[in-house]
Coordinates of C-alpha atoms in Angstrom, one line a residue:
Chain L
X1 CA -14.2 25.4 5.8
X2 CA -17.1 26.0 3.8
X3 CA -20.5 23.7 2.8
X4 CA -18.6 22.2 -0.3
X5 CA -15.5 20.8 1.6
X6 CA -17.7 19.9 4.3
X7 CA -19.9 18.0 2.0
X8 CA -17.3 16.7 0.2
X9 CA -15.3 15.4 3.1
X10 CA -18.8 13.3 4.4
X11 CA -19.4 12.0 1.2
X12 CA -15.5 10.3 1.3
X13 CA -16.5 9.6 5.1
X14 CA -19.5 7.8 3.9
X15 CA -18.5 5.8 1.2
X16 CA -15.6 4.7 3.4
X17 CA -18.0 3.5 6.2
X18 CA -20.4 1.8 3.1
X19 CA -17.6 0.0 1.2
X20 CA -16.7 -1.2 5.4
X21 CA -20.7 -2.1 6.0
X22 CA -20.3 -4.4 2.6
X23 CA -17.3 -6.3 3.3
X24 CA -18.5 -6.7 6.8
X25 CA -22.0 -7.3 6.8
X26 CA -21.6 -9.5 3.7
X27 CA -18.2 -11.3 5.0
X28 CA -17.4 -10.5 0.9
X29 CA -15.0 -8.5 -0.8
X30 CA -16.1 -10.1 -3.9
X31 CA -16.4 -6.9 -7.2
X32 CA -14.1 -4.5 -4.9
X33 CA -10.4 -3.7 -6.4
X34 CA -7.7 -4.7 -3.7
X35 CA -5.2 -2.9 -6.4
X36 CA -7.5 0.2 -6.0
X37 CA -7.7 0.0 -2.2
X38 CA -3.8 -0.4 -2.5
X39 CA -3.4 2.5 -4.5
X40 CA -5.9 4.1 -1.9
X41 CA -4.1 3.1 0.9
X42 CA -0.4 4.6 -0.6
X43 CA -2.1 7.9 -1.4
X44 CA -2.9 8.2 2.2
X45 CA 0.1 7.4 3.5
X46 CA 1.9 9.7 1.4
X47 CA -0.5 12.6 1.9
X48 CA -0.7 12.4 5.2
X49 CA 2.9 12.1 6.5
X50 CA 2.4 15.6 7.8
X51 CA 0.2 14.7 10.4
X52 CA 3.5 14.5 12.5
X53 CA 5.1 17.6 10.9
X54 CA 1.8 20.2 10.7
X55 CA -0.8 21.0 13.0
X56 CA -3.9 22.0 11.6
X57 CA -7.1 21.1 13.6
X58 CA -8.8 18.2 15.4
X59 CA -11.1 17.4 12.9
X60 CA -8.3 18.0 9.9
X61 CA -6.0 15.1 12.3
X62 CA -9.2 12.9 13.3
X63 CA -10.2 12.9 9.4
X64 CA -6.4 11.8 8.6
X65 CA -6.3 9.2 11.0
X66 CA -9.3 7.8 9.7
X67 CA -8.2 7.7 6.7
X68 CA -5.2 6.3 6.9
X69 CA -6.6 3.8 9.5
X70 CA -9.3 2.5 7.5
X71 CA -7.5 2.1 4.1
X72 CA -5.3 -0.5 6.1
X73 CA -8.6 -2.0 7.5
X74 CA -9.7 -2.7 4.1
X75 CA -6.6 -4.0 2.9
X76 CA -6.1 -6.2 6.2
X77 CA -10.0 -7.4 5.4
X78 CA -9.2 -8.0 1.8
X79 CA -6.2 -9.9 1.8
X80 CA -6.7 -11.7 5.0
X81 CA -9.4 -11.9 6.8
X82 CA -11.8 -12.6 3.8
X83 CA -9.2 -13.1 0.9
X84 CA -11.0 -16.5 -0.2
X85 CA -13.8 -13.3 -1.5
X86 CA -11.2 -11.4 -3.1
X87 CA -12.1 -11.6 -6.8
X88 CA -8.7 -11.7 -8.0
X89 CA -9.0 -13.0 -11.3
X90 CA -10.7 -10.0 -12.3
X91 CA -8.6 -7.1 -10.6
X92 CA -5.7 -7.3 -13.4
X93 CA -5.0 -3.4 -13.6
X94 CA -1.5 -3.0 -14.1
X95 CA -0.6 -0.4 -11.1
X96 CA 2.7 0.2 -12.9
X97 CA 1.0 2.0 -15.6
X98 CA -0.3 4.4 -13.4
X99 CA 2.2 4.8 -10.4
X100 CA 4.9 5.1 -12.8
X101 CA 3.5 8.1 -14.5
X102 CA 2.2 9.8 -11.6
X103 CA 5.7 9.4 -9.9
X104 CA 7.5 11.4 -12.7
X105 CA 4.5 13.7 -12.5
X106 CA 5.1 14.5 -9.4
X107 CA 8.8 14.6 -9.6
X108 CA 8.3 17.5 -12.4
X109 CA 5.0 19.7 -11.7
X110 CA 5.3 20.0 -8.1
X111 CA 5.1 23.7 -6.0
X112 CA 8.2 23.0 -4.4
X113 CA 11.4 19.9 -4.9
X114 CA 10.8 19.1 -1.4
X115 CA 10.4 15.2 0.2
X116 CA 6.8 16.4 1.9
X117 CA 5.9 18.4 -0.7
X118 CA 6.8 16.1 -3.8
X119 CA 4.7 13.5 -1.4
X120 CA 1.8 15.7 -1.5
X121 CA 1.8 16.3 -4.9
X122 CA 2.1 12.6 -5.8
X123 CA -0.7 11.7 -3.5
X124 CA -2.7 13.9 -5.3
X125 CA -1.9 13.1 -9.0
X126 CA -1.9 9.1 -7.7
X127 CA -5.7 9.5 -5.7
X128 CA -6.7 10.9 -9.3
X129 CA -6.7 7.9 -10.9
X130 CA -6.1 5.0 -8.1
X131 CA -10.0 4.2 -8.8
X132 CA -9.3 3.1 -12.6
X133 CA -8.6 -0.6 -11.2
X134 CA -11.9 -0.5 -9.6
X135 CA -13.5 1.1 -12.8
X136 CA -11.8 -1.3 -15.1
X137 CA -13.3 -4.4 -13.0
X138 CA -16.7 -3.2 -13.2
X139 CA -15.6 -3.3 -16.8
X140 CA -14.2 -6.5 -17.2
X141 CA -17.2 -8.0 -15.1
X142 CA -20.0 -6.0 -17.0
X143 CA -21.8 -5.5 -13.7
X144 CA -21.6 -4.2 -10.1
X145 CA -23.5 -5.0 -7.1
X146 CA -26.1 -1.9 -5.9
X147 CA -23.6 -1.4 -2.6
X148 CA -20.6 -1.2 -4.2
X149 CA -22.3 1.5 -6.8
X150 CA -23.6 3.4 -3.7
X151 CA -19.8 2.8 -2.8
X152 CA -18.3 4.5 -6.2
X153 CA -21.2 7.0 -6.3
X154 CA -20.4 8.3 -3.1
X155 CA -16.3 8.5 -3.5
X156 CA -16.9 9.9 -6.9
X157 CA -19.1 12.9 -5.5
X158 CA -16.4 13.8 -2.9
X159 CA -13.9 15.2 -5.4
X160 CA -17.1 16.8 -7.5
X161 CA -17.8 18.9 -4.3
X162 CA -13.9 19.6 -3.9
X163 CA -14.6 21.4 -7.4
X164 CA -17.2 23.8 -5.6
X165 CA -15.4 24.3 -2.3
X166 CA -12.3 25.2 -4.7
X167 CA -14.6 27.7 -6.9
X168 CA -16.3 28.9 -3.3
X169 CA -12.5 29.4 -2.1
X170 CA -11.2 31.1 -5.2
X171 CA -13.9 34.2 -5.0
X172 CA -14.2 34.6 -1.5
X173 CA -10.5 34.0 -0.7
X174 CA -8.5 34.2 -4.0
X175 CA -7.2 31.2 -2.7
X176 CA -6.6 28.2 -5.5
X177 CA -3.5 25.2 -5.8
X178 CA -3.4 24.3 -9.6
X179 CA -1.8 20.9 -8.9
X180 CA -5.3 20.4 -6.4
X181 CA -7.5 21.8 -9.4
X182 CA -6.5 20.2 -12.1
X183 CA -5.9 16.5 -10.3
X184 CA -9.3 16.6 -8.6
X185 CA -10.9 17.6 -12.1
X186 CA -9.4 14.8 -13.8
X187 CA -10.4 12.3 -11.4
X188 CA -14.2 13.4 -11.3
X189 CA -14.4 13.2 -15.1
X190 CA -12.9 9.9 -14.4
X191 CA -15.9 8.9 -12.8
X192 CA -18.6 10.9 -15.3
X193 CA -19.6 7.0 -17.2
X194 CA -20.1 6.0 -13.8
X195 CA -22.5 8.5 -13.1
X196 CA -24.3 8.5 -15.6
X197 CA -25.3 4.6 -15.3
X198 CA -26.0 5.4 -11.8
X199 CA -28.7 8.1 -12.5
X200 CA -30.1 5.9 -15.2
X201 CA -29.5 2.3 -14.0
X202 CA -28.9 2.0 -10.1
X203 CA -31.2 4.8 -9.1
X204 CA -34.1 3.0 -11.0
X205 CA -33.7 0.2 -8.8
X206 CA -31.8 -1.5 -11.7
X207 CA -28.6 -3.9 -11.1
X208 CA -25.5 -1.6 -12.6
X209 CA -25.2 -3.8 -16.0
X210 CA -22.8 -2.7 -18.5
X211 CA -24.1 -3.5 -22.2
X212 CA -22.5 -6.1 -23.8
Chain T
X1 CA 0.9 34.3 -8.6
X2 CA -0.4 31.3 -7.4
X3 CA -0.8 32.0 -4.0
X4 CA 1.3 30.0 -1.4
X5 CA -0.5 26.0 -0.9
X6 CA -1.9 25.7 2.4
X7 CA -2.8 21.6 2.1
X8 CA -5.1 22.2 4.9
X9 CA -8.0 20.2 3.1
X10 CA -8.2 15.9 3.1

């Protein structure tokens, strides 16, 4: 464990608990992707299987179970408790396009042709790009309320200090996963656009507006 | 090499 992964793991932590606070406090899902929460919620699951299998620590198993327990929460908020919110009309992303992909992905560039491991690997290349639904709303709707930015900005910054924590562990440990590496660099230029309207837009105290 | 994965991060 070093500052980065810490760091990077409250950032997820946080924007988990703020995308939570929203729906809650607001009794709205309305501008949040259920398909991305979805996609969210099957990344977990796969990933973290080997809580059962693989001991690591408390914090690594209390992290997990958050996780995984909170992605349903959302999912269970979104589609039931407050699905009259759910913005549906605008969350059109076909899923297929990317779990199809990401399946034979997986299948192919994996470290081992194991069932845990080729369920690792396809959590990893599927978490890479499970936020494009969400993305492609703000898109489509040409506008995001401040909380969900805060929301994006803070799930987007997680994988950014995964980038450090992986540069941190390569010199100090000679420790790196490609598969990790390359997935978690794709998904935080994924996000780059985003940023950049954040610095300049939300962070100004401006609505996050797309230009027509 | 790539060393062994460890998947001990989130």
């Amino acid at each position: 464990m070093n500052v980065f992964r810490l760091a990077g793991d409250m950032s997820h932590l946080l924007a988990i608990i703020i995308l939570l606070l929203k729906i809650w406090k607001t009794r709205s899902c309305a501008g949040i992707s259920g398909r991305s929460q979805l996609l969210f919620a099957l990344t977990y699951t796969a990933r973290y299987l080997d809580l059962v299998t693989n001991w690591v620590s408390l914090y690594n198993t209390v992290m997990k179970v958050f996780f995984i327990a909170t992605s349903y929460a959302t999912i269970y908020l979104m589609y039931l408790k407050f699905k009259a919110t759910y913005d549906s009309n605008h969350d059109t992303f076909r899923v297929e396009f990317l779990l199809l992909p990401v399946t034979i992905l997986a299948l192919v560039l994996n470290h081992e042709f194991s069932f845990m491991e080729i369920l690792w690997t396809f959590s990893i290349y599927l978490e890479a790009v499970a936020i494009l639904p969400q993305l492609f709303m703000v898109s489509k709707t040409g506008e995001a309320e401040s909380i969900t930015s805060h929301y994006l900005f803070a799930l987007g910054s997680y994988r950014l200090l995964y980038i450090f924590n992986w540069i941190w562990r390569y010199y100090t440990e000679e420790y790196y996963d490609l598969i990790a590496i390359i997935a978690g660099v794709v998904q935080t230029v994924l996000y780059c656009d985003f940023f950049y309207l954040y610095f300049t837009k939300v962070l100004k105290g401006k609505k996050l507006q797309l230009p027509a | 090499e790539e060393p062994e994965p460890d998947h001990d991060e989130l």
